[in-house]
mmCIF file with all atom_site columns, C-alpha atoms in Angstrom:
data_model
loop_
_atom_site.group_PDB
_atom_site.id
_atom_site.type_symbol
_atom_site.label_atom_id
_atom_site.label_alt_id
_atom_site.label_comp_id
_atom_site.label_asym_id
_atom_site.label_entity_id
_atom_site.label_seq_id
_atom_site.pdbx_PDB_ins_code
_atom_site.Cartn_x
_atom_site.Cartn_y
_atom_site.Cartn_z
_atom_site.occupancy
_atom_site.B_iso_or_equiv
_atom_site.pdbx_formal_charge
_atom_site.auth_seq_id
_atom_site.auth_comp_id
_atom_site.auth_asym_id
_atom_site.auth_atom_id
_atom_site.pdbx_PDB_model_num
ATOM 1  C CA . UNK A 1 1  ? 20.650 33.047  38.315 1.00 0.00 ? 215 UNK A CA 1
ATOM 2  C CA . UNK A 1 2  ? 24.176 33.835  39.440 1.00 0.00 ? 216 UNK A CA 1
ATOM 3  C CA . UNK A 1 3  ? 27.046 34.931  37.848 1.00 0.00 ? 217 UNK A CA 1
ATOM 4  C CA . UNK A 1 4  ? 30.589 34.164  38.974 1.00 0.00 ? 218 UNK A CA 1
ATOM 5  C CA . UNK A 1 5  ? 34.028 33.725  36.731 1.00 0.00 ? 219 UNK A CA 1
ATOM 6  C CA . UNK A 1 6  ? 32.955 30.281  35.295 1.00 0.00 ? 220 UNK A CA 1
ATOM 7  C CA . UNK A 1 7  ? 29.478 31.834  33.658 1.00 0.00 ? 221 UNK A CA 1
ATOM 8  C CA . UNK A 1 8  ? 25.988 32.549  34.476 1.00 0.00 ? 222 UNK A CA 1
ATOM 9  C CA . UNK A 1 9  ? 24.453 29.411  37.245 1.00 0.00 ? 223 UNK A CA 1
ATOM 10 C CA . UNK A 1 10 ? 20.615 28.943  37.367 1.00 0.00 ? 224 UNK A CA 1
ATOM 11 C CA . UNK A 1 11 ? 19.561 27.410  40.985 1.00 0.00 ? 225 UNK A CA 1
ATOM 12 C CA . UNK A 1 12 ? 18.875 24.046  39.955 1.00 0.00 ? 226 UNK A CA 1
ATOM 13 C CA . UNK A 1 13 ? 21.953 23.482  38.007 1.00 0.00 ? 227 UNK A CA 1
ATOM 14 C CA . UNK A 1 14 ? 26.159 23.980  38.305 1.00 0.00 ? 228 UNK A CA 1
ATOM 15 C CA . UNK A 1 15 ? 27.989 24.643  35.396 1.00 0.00 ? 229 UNK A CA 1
ATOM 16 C CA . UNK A 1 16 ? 30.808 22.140  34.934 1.00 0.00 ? 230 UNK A CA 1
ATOM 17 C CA . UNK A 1 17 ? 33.332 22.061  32.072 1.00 0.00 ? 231 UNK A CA 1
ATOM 18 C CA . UNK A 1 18 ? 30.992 24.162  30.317 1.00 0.00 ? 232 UNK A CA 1
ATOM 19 C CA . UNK A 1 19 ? 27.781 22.528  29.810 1.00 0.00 ? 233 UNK A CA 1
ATOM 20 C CA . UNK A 1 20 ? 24.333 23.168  32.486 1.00 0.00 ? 234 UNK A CA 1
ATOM 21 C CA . UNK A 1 21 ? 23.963 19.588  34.395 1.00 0.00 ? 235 UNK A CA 1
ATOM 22 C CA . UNK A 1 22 ? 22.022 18.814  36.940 1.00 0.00 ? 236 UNK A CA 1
ATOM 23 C CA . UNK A 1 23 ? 22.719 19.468  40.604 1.00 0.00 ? 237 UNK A CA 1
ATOM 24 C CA . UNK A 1 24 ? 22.822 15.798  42.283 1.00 0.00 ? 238 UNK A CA 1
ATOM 25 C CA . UNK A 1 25 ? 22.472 16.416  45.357 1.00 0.00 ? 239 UNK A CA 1
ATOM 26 C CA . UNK A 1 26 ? 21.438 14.617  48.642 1.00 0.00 ? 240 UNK A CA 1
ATOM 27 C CA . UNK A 1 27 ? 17.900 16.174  48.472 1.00 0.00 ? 241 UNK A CA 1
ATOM 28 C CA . UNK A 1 28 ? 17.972 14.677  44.413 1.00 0.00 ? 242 UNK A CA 1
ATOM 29 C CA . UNK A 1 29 ? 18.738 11.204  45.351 1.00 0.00 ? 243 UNK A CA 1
ATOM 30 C CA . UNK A 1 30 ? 16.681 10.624  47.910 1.00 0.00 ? 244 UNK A CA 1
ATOM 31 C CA . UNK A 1 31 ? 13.827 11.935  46.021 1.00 0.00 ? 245 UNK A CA 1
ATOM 32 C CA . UNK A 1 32 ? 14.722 8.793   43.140 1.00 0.00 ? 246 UNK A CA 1
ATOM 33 C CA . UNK A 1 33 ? 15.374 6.296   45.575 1.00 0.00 ? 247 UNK A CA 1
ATOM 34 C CA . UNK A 1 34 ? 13.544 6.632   47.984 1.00 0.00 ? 248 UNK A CA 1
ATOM 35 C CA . UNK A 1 35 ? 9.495  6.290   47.107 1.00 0.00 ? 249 UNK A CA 1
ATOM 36 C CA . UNK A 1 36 ? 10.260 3.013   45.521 1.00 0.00 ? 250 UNK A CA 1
ATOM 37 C CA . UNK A 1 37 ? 11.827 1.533   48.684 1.00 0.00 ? 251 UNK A CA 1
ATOM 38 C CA . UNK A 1 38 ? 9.029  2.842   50.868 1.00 0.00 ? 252 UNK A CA 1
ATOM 39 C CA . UNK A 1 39 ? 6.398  1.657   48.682 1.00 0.00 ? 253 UNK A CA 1
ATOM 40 C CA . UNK A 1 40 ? 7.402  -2.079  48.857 1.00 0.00 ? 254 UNK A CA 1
ATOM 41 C CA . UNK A 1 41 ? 8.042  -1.701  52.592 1.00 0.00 ? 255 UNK A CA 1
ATOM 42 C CA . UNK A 1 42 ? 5.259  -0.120  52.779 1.00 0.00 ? 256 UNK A CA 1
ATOM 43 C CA . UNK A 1 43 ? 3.884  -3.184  50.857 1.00 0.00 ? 257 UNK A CA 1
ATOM 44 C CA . UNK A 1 44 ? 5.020  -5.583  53.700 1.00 0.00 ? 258 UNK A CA 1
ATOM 45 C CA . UNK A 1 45 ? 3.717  -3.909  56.706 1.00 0.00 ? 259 UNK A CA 1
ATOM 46 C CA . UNK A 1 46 ? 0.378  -3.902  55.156 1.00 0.00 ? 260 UNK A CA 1
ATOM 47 C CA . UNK A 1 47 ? 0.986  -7.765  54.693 1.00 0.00 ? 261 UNK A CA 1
ATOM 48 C CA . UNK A 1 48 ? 1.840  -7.695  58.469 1.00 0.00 ? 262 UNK A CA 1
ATOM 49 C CA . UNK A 1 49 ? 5.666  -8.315  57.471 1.00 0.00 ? 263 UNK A CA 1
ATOM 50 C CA . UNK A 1 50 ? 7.817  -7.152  60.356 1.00 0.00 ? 264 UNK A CA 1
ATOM 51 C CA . UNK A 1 51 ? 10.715 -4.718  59.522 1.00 0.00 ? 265 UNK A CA 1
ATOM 52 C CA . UNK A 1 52 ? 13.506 -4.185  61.343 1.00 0.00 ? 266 UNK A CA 1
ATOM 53 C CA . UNK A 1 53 ? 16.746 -2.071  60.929 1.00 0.00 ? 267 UNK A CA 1
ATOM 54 C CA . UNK A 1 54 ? 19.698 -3.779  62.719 1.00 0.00 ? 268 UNK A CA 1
ATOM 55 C CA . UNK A 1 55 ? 17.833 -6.421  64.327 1.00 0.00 ? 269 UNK A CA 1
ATOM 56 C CA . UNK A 1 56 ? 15.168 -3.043  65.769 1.00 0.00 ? 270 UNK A CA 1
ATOM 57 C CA . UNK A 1 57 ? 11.745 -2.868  64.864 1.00 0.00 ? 271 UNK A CA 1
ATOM 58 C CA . UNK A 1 58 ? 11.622 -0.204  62.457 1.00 0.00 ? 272 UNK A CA 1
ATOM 59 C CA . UNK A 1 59 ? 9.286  1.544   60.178 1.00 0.00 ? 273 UNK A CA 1
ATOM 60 C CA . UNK A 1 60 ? 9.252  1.901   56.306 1.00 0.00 ? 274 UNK A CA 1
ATOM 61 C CA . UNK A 1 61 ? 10.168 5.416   56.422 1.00 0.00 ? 275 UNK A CA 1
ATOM 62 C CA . UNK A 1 62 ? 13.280 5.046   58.701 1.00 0.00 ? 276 UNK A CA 1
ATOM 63 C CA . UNK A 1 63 ? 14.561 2.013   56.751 1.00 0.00 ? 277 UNK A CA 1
ATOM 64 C CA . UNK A 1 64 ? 14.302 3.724   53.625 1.00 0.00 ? 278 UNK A CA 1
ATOM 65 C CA . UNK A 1 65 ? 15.808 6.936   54.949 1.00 0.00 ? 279 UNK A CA 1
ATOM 66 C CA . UNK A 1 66 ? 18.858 4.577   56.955 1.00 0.00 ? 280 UNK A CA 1
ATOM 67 C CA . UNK A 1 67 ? 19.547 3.106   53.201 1.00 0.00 ? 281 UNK A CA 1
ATOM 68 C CA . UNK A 1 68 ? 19.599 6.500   51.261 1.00 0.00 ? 282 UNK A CA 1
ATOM 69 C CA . UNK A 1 69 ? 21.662 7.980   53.794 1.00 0.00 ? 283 UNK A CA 1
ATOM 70 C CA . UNK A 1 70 ? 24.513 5.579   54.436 1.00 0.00 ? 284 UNK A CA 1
ATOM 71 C CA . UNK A 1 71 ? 27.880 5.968   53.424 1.00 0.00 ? 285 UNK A CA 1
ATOM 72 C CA . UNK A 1 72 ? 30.598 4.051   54.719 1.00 0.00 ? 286 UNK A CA 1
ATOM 73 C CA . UNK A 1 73 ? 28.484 0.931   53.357 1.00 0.00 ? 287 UNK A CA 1
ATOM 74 C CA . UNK A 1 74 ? 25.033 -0.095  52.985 1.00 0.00 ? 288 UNK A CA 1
ATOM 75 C CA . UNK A 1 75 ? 22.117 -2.354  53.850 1.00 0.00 ? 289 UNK A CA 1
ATOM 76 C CA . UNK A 1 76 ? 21.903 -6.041  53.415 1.00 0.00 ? 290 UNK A CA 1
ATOM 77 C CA . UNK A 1 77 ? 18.366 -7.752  53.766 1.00 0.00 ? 291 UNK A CA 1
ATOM 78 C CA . UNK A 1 78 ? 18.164 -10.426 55.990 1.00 0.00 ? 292 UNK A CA 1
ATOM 79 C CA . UNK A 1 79 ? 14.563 -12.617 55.149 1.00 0.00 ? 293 UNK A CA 1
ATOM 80 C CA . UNK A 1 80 ? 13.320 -14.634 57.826 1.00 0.00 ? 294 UNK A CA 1
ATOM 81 C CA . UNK A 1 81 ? 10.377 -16.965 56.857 1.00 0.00 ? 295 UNK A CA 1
ATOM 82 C CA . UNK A 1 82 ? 7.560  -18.266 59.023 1.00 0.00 ? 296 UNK A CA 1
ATOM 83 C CA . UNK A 1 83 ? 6.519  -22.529 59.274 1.00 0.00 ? 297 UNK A CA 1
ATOM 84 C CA . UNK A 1 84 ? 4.450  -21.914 55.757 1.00 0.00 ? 298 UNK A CA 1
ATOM 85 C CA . UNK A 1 85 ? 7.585  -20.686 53.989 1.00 0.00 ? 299 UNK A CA 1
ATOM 86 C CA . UNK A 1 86 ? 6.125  -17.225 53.465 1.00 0.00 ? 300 UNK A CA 1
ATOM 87 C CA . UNK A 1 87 ? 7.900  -13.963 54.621 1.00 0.00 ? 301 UNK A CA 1
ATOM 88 C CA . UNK A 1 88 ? 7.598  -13.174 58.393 1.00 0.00 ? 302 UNK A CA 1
ATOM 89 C CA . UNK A 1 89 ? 10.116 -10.640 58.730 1.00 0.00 ? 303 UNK A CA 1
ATOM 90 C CA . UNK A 1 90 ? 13.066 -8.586  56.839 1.00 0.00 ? 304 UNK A CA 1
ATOM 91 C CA . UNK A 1 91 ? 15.896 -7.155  58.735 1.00 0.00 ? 305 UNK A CA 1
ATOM 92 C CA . UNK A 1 92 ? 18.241 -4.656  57.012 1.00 0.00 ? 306 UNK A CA 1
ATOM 93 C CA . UNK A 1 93 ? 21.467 -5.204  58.667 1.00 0.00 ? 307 UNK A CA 1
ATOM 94 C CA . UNK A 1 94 ? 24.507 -2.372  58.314 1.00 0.00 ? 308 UNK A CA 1
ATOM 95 C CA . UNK A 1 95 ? 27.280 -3.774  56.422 1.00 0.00 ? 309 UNK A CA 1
ATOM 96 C CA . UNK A 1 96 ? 30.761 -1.700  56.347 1.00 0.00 ? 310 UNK A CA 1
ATOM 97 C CA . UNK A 1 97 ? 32.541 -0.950  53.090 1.00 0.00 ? 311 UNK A CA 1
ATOM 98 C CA . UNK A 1 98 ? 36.261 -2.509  53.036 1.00 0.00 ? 312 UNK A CA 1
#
């Protein structure tokens, strides 16, 4: 715990407009966005789906890290089926905010 001219802080939290909340940090969301993200990527490589991350072959960890991390826009999927109709491949393609 700290102490400073707004009140006592514990670690984990910031005191704002009086009241203990959470600290959201970068470290906080990617720990809640993340795992479900890598589990269905994870869930296409072991279907032998290929993933890419702007057009690169990529792996479920560094998709779901790009995605979590961007900030001047985010990640459209791009699905590209095979001659059955079934997934063959999913590209996450950078797309700017305007």
């Amino acid at each position: 715990m700290n102490s400073n001219i707004f009140g006592t802080v514990s670690e984990n939290s910031l005191e704002k407009g009086g009241q203990n909340t959470d600290n959201i940090s970068r470290n906080n969301k990617k720990d809640n966005f993340a795992p479900p993200l890598m589990e269905e990527l994870e869930g296409y490589e072991k279907q032998n789906i290929a993933l890419f991350l702007n057009g690169r072959p990529s792996s479920p960890w560094a998709i779901a890290n790009a995605c979590n991390v961007a900030e001047a826009g985010g990640y459209m999927r791009d699905y590209t089926e095979d001659e059955n109709g079934r997934i063959a491949q999913v590209n996450f393609e950078f797309v700017e905010d305007v």
